[in-house]
Structures are given as structure tokens and as C-alpha cells.
Amino acid sequence: KLAAHAQQEAVAAARARAQQASDEEQRYRDLQGTGAVSALAHEQIKAAADAARAQLRAAEAQAAAALNASRYAELLVEWNQKFNLTAITDTRGIEIKHFLDSLSVLLALRCPPDARLIDVGTGAGFPGLPLKIVCPQLRLTLVEATGKKADFCRAVVEELGLKHVQVVKARAEEIGHDAAHREQYDWA
């Protein structure tokens, strides 16, 4: 929750910087017509405004990821009270043993655009869902044989509004023989 709050503050600060840069860009654009500002100065101001807007987009994406991760952890604890999804339910354990371990895949994956990933035996959605949260462009298929765990994954996907995620209730042997899934992914 503290991380999500810090991310929201970072977004607010980035939003203020982007607005200030946009205002400055407009001022220079207005002055450029009078000849008081060189084209070079205007281009420099425009570049600074573009950079501030890019920082805002990055801060917003980080804040959304932090909020989604927080909500995912809440859902994991809630559902785990009814169904055995995981033995790890304390906040620190979820952060380290579920999220951080899942995200360690990024050392090799590097979030390529439009990459297709299949997570076979996903259980409660690890590592697939944390990867999707931080790499929203990823196309993700989660495969889980246990119905309640697959239902949980579907609930998380719906609750977080994640796009391009397919949850398949099937065994690994079955999905491996299915032409729709065989040799269709960049990463497994």
C-alpha cells in the first residue's frame, strides 16, 4: 500500500512537470510567431515537453502496476481463505516469494513487444500474472489443471482489467497436443 501511495505521488509530480512543460511549450510557440524565440529554442522546449510527457506515461504505468499488484495480493489472501491456492499468504512472503521471484524472469525476457508467453501449471497465476502486470503488452496464456485455481486466475484477470490474457483449464499434456497452443509461444 505504501508503494502504491508513493507511486501515486510520483504520478502527481510527473503530471505537474508535464503540465508545466506543456505550458512553457505553448508560451514559446506563441512567442515564436513574433520572432522573439528562435526555432532552435522552440525545438529544445518541445523536446523537454515531450520528455516530461514520456516520464508522466512511465510514472502512470508504474502506479497502475503497483495498484494492480496490491489488489492481486489482496485477492490471493481472500481466495486462499476459501481454497488452498498457496501456502504463502503473508505480505512479505507474497512480495518476495511470489512477485519478486516471478519478475526475476525479466532478466531474460526483457518484455519484448507483443511477445506470447504460456505459463503451464500457473497455480495462482505465478509467474504469468505478475509479468503481465509489469509488461502489459505481453500476450499471456495461463494453463492450470485445477478448476478453482483457474477460476481464481480468471477472477484476477477480470478484476484487474488485464487484456490479452487467456486462462485455460487443462493439463500440460493436453495443451501440448492442441494445435492452437503447440509451438505458438515465444516463451514458456
CSV table of N, CA and C in Angstrom, one decimal, residues 33-164:
chain,number,residue,atom,x,y,z
A,33,GLY,N,5.9,33.0,-33.1
A,33,GLY,CA,5.3,33.8,-34.2
A,33,GLY,C,5.7,35.2,-34.2
A,34,THR,N,6.1,35.8,-33.1
A,34,THR,CA,6.5,37.2,-33.0
A,34,THR,C,8.0,37.3,-33.4
A,35,GLY,N,8.7,36.2,-33.5
A,35,GLY,CA,10.1,36.3,-33.9
A,35,GLY,C,11.0,36.5,-32.6
A,36,ALA,N,10.4,36.5,-31.4
A,36,ALA,CA,11.2,36.7,-30.2
A,36,ALA,C,11.9,35.4,-29.8
A,37,VAL,N,11.6,34.2,-30.4
A,37,VAL,CA,12.2,33.0,-30.0
A,37,VAL,C,12.7,32.3,-31.2
A,38,SER,N,13.9,31.8,-31.2
A,38,SER,CA,14.4,31.1,-32.3
A,38,SER,C,13.8,29.7,-32.5
A,39,ALA,N,13.9,29.2,-33.7
A,39,ALA,CA,13.3,27.8,-33.9
A,39,ALA,C,14.1,26.8,-33.1
A,40,LEU,N,15.4,27.0,-32.9
A,40,LEU,CA,16.2,26.1,-32.1
A,40,LEU,C,15.7,26.0,-30.6
A,41,ALA,N,15.4,27.2,-30.1
A,41,ALA,CA,14.9,27.3,-28.7
A,41,ALA,C,13.6,26.6,-28.6
A,42,HIS,N,12.7,26.8,-29.6
A,42,HIS,CA,11.4,26.2,-29.6
A,42,HIS,C,11.5,24.7,-29.6
A,43,GLU,N,12.4,24.2,-30.5
A,43,GLU,CA,12.7,22.7,-30.6
A,43,GLU,C,13.2,22.1,-29.3
A,44,GLN,N,14.0,22.9,-28.6
A,44,GLN,CA,14.6,22.4,-27.3
A,44,GLN,C,13.4,22.4,-26.2
A,45,ILE,N,12.6,23.4,-26.2
A,45,ILE,CA,11.4,23.4,-25.3
A,45,ILE,C,10.5,22.2,-25.7
A,46,LYS,N,10.2,22.0,-26.9
A,46,LYS,CA,9.3,20.9,-27.4
A,46,LYS,C,9.9,19.6,-26.9
A,47,ALA,N,11.2,19.4,-27.1
A,47,ALA,CA,11.9,18.1,-26.7
A,47,ALA,C,11.7,17.9,-25.2
A,48,ALA,N,11.9,19.0,-24.4
A,48,ALA,CA,11.7,18.9,-23.0
A,48,ALA,C,10.3,18.6,-22.6
A,49,ALA,N,9.3,19.1,-23.3
A,49,ALA,CA,7.9,18.8,-23.0
A,49,ALA,C,7.6,17.4,-23.4
A,50,ASP,N,8.1,16.9,-24.5
A,50,ASP,CA,7.9,15.5,-24.9
A,50,ASP,C,8.5,14.6,-23.8
A,51,ALA,N,9.7,14.9,-23.3
A,51,ALA,CA,10.4,14.1,-22.3
A,51,ALA,C,9.5,14.1,-21.0
A,52,ALA,N,9.0,15.2,-20.7
A,52,ALA,CA,8.2,15.3,-19.4
A,52,ALA,C,6.9,14.4,-19.6
A,53,ARG,N,6.3,14.5,-20.8
A,53,ARG,CA,5.1,13.6,-21.1
A,53,ARG,C,5.5,12.2,-21.0
A,54,ALA,N,6.6,11.8,-21.6
A,54,ALA,CA,7.1,10.4,-21.5
A,54,ALA,C,7.3,9.9,-20.1
A,55,GLN,N,7.9,10.8,-19.2
A,55,GLN,CA,8.1,10.5,-17.8
A,55,GLN,C,6.7,10.3,-17.1
A,56,LEU,N,5.7,11.1,-17.5
A,56,LEU,CA,4.4,11.0,-16.9
A,56,LEU,C,3.8,9.7,-17.3
A,57,ARG,N,3.9,9.3,-18.6
A,57,ARG,CA,3.3,8.0,-19.0
A,57,ARG,C,4.0,6.8,-18.2
A,58,ALA,N,5.3,6.9,-18.1
A,58,ALA,CA,6.1,5.9,-17.3
A,58,ALA,C,5.6,5.8,-15.9
A,59,ALA,N,5.5,7.0,-15.2
A,59,ALA,CA,5.0,7.0,-13.8
A,59,ALA,C,3.6,6.5,-13.7
A,60,GLU,N,2.7,6.8,-14.7
A,60,GLU,CA,1.4,6.3,-14.6
A,60,GLU,C,1.4,4.8,-14.8
A,61,ALA,N,2.2,4.2,-15.6
A,61,ALA,CA,2.3,2.8,-15.8
A,61,ALA,C,2.8,2.1,-14.6
A,62,GLN,N,3.8,2.7,-13.9
A,62,GLN,CA,4.3,2.2,-12.7
A,62,GLN,C,3.3,2.2,-11.6
A,63,ALA,N,2.5,3.3,-11.5
A,63,ALA,CA,1.5,3.4,-10.5
A,63,ALA,C,0.4,2.4,-10.7
A,64,ALA,N,0.0,2.2,-12.0
A,64,ALA,CA,-1.0,1.2,-12.3
A,64,ALA,C,-0.5,-0.2,-11.9
A,65,ALA,N,0.7,-0.5,-12.2
A,65,ALA,CA,1.3,-1.8,-11.9
A,65,ALA,C,1.3,-2.0,-10.4
A,66,ALA,N,1.7,-1.0,-9.6
A,66,ALA,CA,1.7,-1.1,-8.1
A,66,ALA,C,0.3,-1.3,-7.6
A,67,LEU,N,-0.6,-0.6,-8.1
A,67,LEU,CA,-2.0,-0.8,-7.6
A,67,LEU,C,-2.5,-2.2,-8.0
A,68,ASN,N,-2.3,-2.6,-9.2
A,68,ASN,CA,-2.7,-4.0,-9.6
A,68,ASN,C,-2.0,-5.1,-8.8
A,69,ALA,N,-0.7,-4.9,-8.5
A,69,ALA,CA,0.0,-5.9,-7.7
A,69,ALA,C,-0.6,-6.0,-6.3
A,70,SER,N,-0.9,-4.8,-5.8
A,70,SER,CA,-1.5,-4.7,-4.4
A,70,SER,C,-2.9,-5.4,-4.4
A,71,ARG,N,-3.7,-5.2,-5.4
A,71,ARG,CA,-5.1,-5.8,-5.5
A,71,ARG,C,-4.9,-7.3,-5.7
A,72,TYR,N,-4.0,-7.7,-6.5
A,72,TYR,CA,-3.8,-9.1,-6.8
A,72,TYR,C,-3.4,-9.8,-5.5
A,73,ALA,N,-2.5,-9.2,-4.7
A,73,ALA,CA,-2.2,-9.8,-3.4
A,73,ALA,C,-3.4,-9.9,-2.5
A,74,GLU,N,-4.2,-8.9,-2.5
A,74,GLU,CA,-5.5,-8.9,-1.6
A,74,GLU,C,-6.4,-10.0,-2.1
A,75,LEU,N,-6.6,-10.2,-3.4
A,75,LEU,CA,-7.4,-11.3,-3.9
A,75,LEU,C,-6.8,-12.6,-3.5
A,76,LEU,N,-5.5,-12.8,-3.6
A,76,LEU,CA,-4.8,-14.0,-3.3
A,76,LEU,C,-5.1,-14.4,-1.8
A,77,VAL,N,-5.0,-13.4,-0.9
A,77,VAL,CA,-5.3,-13.7,0.5
A,77,VAL,C,-6.8,-14.0,0.7
A,78,GLU,N,-7.7,-13.3,0.1
A,78,GLU,CA,-9.1,-13.5,0.2
A,78,GLU,C,-9.5,-14.9,-0.3
A,79,TRP,N,-9.1,-15.2,-1.5
A,79,TRP,CA,-9.5,-16.5,-2.1
A,79,TRP,C,-8.8,-17.7,-1.3
A,80,ASN,N,-7.6,-17.5,-0.8
A,80,ASN,CA,-6.9,-18.5,-0.1
A,80,ASN,C,-7.6,-18.9,1.2
A,81,GLN,N,-8.4,-18.0,1.7
A,81,GLN,CA,-9.2,-18.4,2.9
A,81,GLN,C,-10.2,-19.5,2.6
A,82,LYS,N,-10.7,-19.5,1.3
A,82,LYS,CA,-11.7,-20.5,0.9
A,82,LYS,C,-11.1,-21.7,0.2
A,83,PHE,N,-10.1,-21.5,-0.6
A,83,PHE,CA,-9.4,-22.5,-1.4
A,83,PHE,C,-7.9,-22.5,-1.1
A,84,ASN,N,-7.3,-23.6,-1.2
A,84,ASN,CA,-5.9,-23.7,-1.0
A,84,ASN,C,-5.2,-23.3,-2.3
A,85,LEU,N,-4.8,-22.0,-2.4
A,85,LEU,CA,-4.1,-21.6,-3.6
A,85,LEU,C,-2.6,-21.6,-3.4
A,86,THR,N,-2.2,-21.2,-2.2
A,86,THR,CA,-0.8,-21.1,-1.9
A,86,THR,C,-0.6,-21.2,-0.4
A,87,ALA,N,0.6,-21.7,0.0
A,87,ALA,CA,1.0,-21.7,1.5
A,87,ALA,C,1.5,-20.3,1.9
A,88,ILE,N,1.9,-19.5,1.0
A,88,ILE,CA,2.5,-18.2,1.3
A,88,ILE,C,1.4,-17.2,1.2
A,89,THR,N,1.0,-16.6,2.4
A,89,THR,CA,-0.1,-15.6,2.4
A,89,THR,C,0.3,-14.4,3.2
A,90,ASP,N,1.5,-14.3,3.8
A,90,ASP,CA,1.9,-13.1,4.5
A,90,ASP,C,2.4,-12.1,3.4
A,91,THR,N,2.2,-10.8,3.7
A,91,THR,CA,2.6,-9.7,2.8
A,91,THR,C,4.0,-9.8,2.3
A,92,ARG,N,4.9,-10.0,3.2
A,92,ARG,CA,6.3,-10.0,2.8
A,92,ARG,C,6.6,-11.2,1.9
A,93,GLY,N,6.0,-12.4,2.3
A,93,GLY,CA,6.2,-13.6,1.5
A,93,GLY,C,5.7,-13.5,0.1
A,94,ILE,N,4.5,-12.9,0.0
A,94,ILE,CA,3.9,-12.6,-1.3
A,94,ILE,C,4.7,-11.8,-2.1
A,95,GLU,N,5.3,-10.7,-1.5
A,95,GLU,CA,6.1,-9.7,-2.3
A,95,GLU,C,7.4,-10.4,-2.8
A,96,ILE,N,8.0,-11.2,-1.9
A,96,ILE,CA,9.3,-11.8,-2.3
A,96,ILE,C,9.2,-13.1,-3.0
A,97,LYS,N,8.5,-14.0,-2.4
A,97,LYS,CA,8.4,-15.4,-3.0
A,97,LYS,C,7.5,-15.5,-4.1
A,98,HIS,N,6.5,-14.7,-4.3
A,98,HIS,CA,5.6,-14.7,-5.4
A,98,HIS,C,6.0,-13.7,-6.5
A,99,PHE,N,5.9,-12.4,-6.1
A,99,PHE,CA,6.1,-11.3,-7.1
A,99,PHE,C,7.5,-11.2,-7.5
A,100,LEU,N,8.4,-11.1,-6.6
A,100,LEU,CA,9.8,-10.8,-6.9
A,100,LEU,C,10.4,-12.1,-7.7
A,101,ASP,N,10.1,-13.3,-7.2
A,101,ASP,CA,10.6,-14.4,-7.9
A,101,ASP,C,10.0,-14.5,-9.3
A,102,SER,N,8.7,-14.2,-9.5
A,102,SER,CA,8.1,-14.1,-10.8
A,102,SER,C,8.7,-13.1,-11.7
A,103,LEU,N,9.0,-12.0,-11.2
A,103,LEU,CA,9.6,-10.9,-12.0
A,103,LEU,C,11.1,-11.1,-12.3
A,104,SER,N,11.7,-12.1,-11.7
A,104,SER,CA,13.1,-12.4,-12.0
A,104,SER,C,13.2,-12.9,-13.4
A,105,VAL,N,12.1,-13.4,-14.0
A,105,VAL,CA,12.1,-13.9,-15.4
A,105,VAL,C,12.5,-12.7,-16.3
A,106,LEU,N,12.2,-11.5,-15.9
A,106,LEU,CA,12.5,-10.3,-16.8
A,106,LEU,C,14.0,-10.2,-17.0
A,107,LEU,N,14.8,-10.8,-16.2
A,107,LEU,CA,16.3,-10.7,-16.5
A,107,LEU,C,16.6,-11.4,-17.9
A,108,ALA,N,15.8,-12.3,-18.3
A,108,ALA,CA,15.9,-13.0,-19.6
A,108,ALA,C,14.9,-12.5,-20.6
A,109,LEU,N,13.7,-12.3,-20.2
A,109,LEU,CA,12.6,-11.9,-21.1
A,109,LEU,C,12.6,-10.5,-21.6
A,110,ARG,N,12.9,-9.5,-20.8
A,110,ARG,CA,13.0,-8.1,-21.2
A,110,ARG,C,11.8,-7.5,-21.8
A,111,CYS,N,10.6,-8.1,-21.6
A,111,CYS,CA,9.3,-7.5,-22.1
A,111,CYS,C,9.3,-7.1,-23.6
A,112,PRO,N,9.6,-8.1,-24.4
A,112,PRO,CA,9.6,-7.7,-25.9
A,112,PRO,C,8.1,-7.4,-26.3
A,113,PRO,N,8.0,-6.4,-27.2
A,113,PRO,CA,6.6,-6.1,-27.6
A,113,PRO,C,5.9,-7.2,-28.2
A,114,ASP,N,4.7,-7.4,-27.9
A,114,ASP,CA,3.8,-8.4,-28.4
A,114,ASP,C,4.3,-9.9,-28.3
A,115,ALA,N,5.2,-10.1,-27.3
A,115,ALA,CA,5.7,-11.5,-27.1
A,115,ALA,C,4.5,-12.3,-26.5
A,116,ARG,N,4.5,-13.6,-26.9
A,116,ARG,CA,3.5,-14.5,-26.4
A,116,ARG,C,4.1,-15.4,-25.4
A,117,LEU,N,3.5,-15.5,-24.2
A,117,LEU,CA,4.1,-16.3,-23.1
A,117,LEU,C,3.0,-17.3,-22.7
A,118,ILE,N,3.4,-18.5,-22.5
A,118,ILE,CA,2.5,-19.5,-21.9
A,118,ILE,C,3.1,-19.9,-20.5
A,119,ASP,N,2.2,-19.9,-19.5
A,119,ASP,CA,2.6,-20.3,-18.2
A,119,ASP,C,1.8,-21.6,-17.9
A,120,VAL,N,2.6,-22.7,-18.0
A,120,VAL,CA,2.0,-24.0,-17.8
A,120,VAL,C,2.1,-24.4,-16.3
A,121,GLY,N,0.9,-24.8,-15.7
A,121,GLY,CA,0.9,-25.1,-14.3
A,121,GLY,C,1.0,-23.8,-13.5
A,122,THR,N,0.3,-22.8,-13.9
A,122,THR,CA,0.4,-21.5,-13.3
A,122,THR,C,-0.1,-21.4,-11.8
A,123,GLY,N,-0.9,-22.4,-11.4
A,123,GLY,CA,-1.4,-22.3,-10.0
A,123,GLY,C,-2.2,-21.1,-9.7
A,124,ALA,N,-1.7,-20.2,-8.9
A,124,ALA,CA,-2.4,-19.0,-8.5
A,124,ALA,C,-2.0,-17.8,-9.5
A,125,GLY,N,-1.4,-18.1,-10.6
A,125,GLY,CA,-1.0,-17.1,-11.6
A,125,GLY,C,0.4,-16.7,-11.6
A,126,PHE,N,1.3,-17.5,-10.9
A,126,PHE,CA,2.7,-17.1,-10.9
A,126,PHE,C,3.5,-18.0,-11.8
A,127,PRO,N,4.3,-17.5,-12.6
A,127,PRO,CA,4.8,-16.1,-12.7
A,127,PRO,C,4.0,-15.3,-13.7
A,128,GLY,N,3.1,-15.9,-14.4
A,128,GLY,CA,2.4,-15.2,-15.5
A,128,GLY,C,1.8,-13.9,-15.2
A,129,LEU,N,0.9,-13.8,-14.2
A,129,LEU,CA,0.2,-12.6,-13.9
A,129,LEU,C,1.1,-11.4,-13.4
A,130,PRO,N,2.0,-11.6,-12.6
A,130,PRO,CA,2.9,-10.5,-12.2
A,130,PRO,C,3.7,-10.0,-13.5
A,131,LEU,N,4.1,-10.9,-14.4
A,131,LEU,CA,4.7,-10.5,-15.6
A,131,LEU,C,3.8,-9.6,-16.5
A,132,LYS,N,2.5,-10.0,-16.5
A,132,LYS,CA,1.6,-9.3,-17.3
A,132,LYS,C,1.3,-7.9,-16.7
A,133,ILE,N,1.3,-7.8,-15.4
A,133,ILE,CA,1.1,-6.6,-14.7
A,133,ILE,C,2.2,-5.6,-15.1
A,134,VAL,N,3.4,-6.0,-15.1
A,134,VAL,CA,4.5,-5.1,-15.4
A,134,VAL,C,4.8,-5.0,-16.9
A,135,CYS,N,4.4,-5.9,-17.7
A,135,CYS,CA,4.5,-5.9,-19.1
A,135,CYS,C,3.2,-6.0,-19.8
A,136,PRO,N,2.4,-4.9,-19.8
A,136,PRO,CA,1.0,-5.0,-20.3
A,136,PRO,C,0.9,-5.4,-21.7
A,137,GLN,N,1.9,-5.2,-22.5
A,137,GLN,CA,1.9,-5.6,-24.0
A,137,GLN,C,2.0,-7.1,-24.2
A,138,LEU,N,2.4,-7.8,-23.1
A,138,LEU,CA,2.6,-9.3,-23.2
A,138,LEU,C,1.3,-10.0,-23.5
A,139,ARG,N,1.3,-10.9,-24.4
A,139,ARG,CA,0.1,-11.8,-24.7
A,139,ARG,C,0.3,-13.1,-23.9
A,140,LEU,N,-0.6,-13.3,-22.9
A,140,LEU,CA,-0.4,-14.3,-21.9
A,140,LEU,C,-1.4,-15.4,-22.0
A,141,THR,N,-1.0,-16.7,-21.9
A,141,THR,CA,-1.9,-17.8,-21.7
A,141,THR,C,-1.5,-18.5,-20.4
A,142,LEU,N,-2.4,-18.7,-19.5
A,142,LEU,CA,-2.2,-19.4,-18.3
A,142,LEU,C,-2.9,-20.7,-18.4
A,143,VAL,N,-2.2,-21.8,-18.1
A,143,VAL,CA,-2.7,-23.1,-18.1
A,143,VAL,C,-2.7,-23.7,-16.7
A,144,GLU,N,-3.8,-24.2,-16.3
A,144,GLU,CA,-3.9,-24.7,-14.9
A,144,GLU,C,-5.0,-25.8,-14.9
A,145,ALA,N,-4.6,-27.0,-14.4
A,145,ALA,CA,-5.5,-28.2,-14.4
A,145,ALA,C,-6.6,-28.1,-13.3
A,146,THR,N,-6.3,-27.4,-12.2
A,146,THR,CA,-7.2,-27.4,-11.1
A,146,THR,C,-8.2,-26.2,-11.3
A,147,GLY,N,-9.5,-26.6,-11.3
A,147,GLY,CA,-10.5,-25.7,-11.7
A,147,GLY,C,-10.6,-24.5,-10.8
A,148,LYS,N,-10.5,-24.6,-9.5
A,148,LYS,CA,-10.5,-23.5,-8.5
A,148,LYS,C,-9.4,-22.5,-8.8
A,149,LYS,N,-8.2,-23.0,-9.1
A,149,LYS,CA,-7.1,-22.1,-9.4
A,149,LYS,C,-7.3,-21.4,-10.7
A,150,ALA,N,-7.8,-22.1,-11.7
A,150,ALA,CA,-8.1,-21.5,-13.0
A,150,ALA,C,-9.2,-20.4,-12.8
A,151,ASP,N,-10.2,-20.7,-12.0
A,151,ASP,CA,-11.2,-19.7,-11.7
A,151,ASP,C,-10.6,-18.5,-11.0
A,152,PHE,N,-9.7,-18.7,-10.0
A,152,PHE,CA,-9.0,-17.6,-9.4
A,152,PHE,C,-8.3,-16.7,-10.4
A,153,CYS,N,-7.6,-17.3,-11.3
A,153,CYS,CA,-6.8,-16.6,-12.3
A,153,CYS,C,-7.8,-15.8,-13.2
A,154,ARG,N,-8.9,-16.3,-13.5
A,154,ARG,CA,-9.9,-15.6,-14.3
A,154,ARG,C,-10.4,-14.4,-13.6
A,155,ALA,N,-10.6,-14.6,-12.3
A,155,ALA,CA,-11.2,-13.5,-11.4
A,155,ALA,C,-10.1,-12.4,-11.3
A,156,VAL,N,-8.9,-12.7,-11.2
A,156,VAL,CA,-7.8,-11.7,-11.1
A,156,VAL,C,-7.7,-10.9,-12.5
A,157,VAL,N,-7.7,-11.7,-13.5
A,157,VAL,CA,-7.7,-11.0,-14.9
A,157,VAL,C,-8.8,-10.1,-15.0
A,158,GLU,N,-10.0,-10.5,-14.7
A,158,GLU,CA,-11.2,-9.6,-14.8
A,158,GLU,C,-11.1,-8.4,-13.8
A,159,GLU,N,-10.8,-8.7,-12.6
A,159,GLU,CA,-10.7,-7.6,-11.6
A,159,GLU,C,-9.7,-6.5,-12.0
A,160,LEU,N,-8.6,-7.0,-12.5
A,160,LEU,CA,-7.5,-6.0,-12.8
A,160,LEU,C,-7.7,-5.4,-14.3
A,161,GLY,N,-8.6,-6.0,-15.0
A,161,GLY,CA,-8.9,-5.5,-16.4
A,161,GLY,C,-7.7,-5.8,-17.3
A,162,LEU,N,-7.1,-6.9,-17.1
A,162,LEU,CA,-5.9,-7.3,-17.9
A,162,LEU,C,-6.4,-7.7,-19.3
A,163,LYS,N,-5.8,-7.2,-20.3
A,163,LYS,CA,-6.2,-7.6,-21.7
A,163,LYS,C,-5.2,-8.6,-22.3
A,164,HIS,N,-5.6,-9.3,-23.3
A,164,HIS,CA,-4.8,-10.3,-24.0
A,164,HIS,C,-4.3,-11.4,-23.0
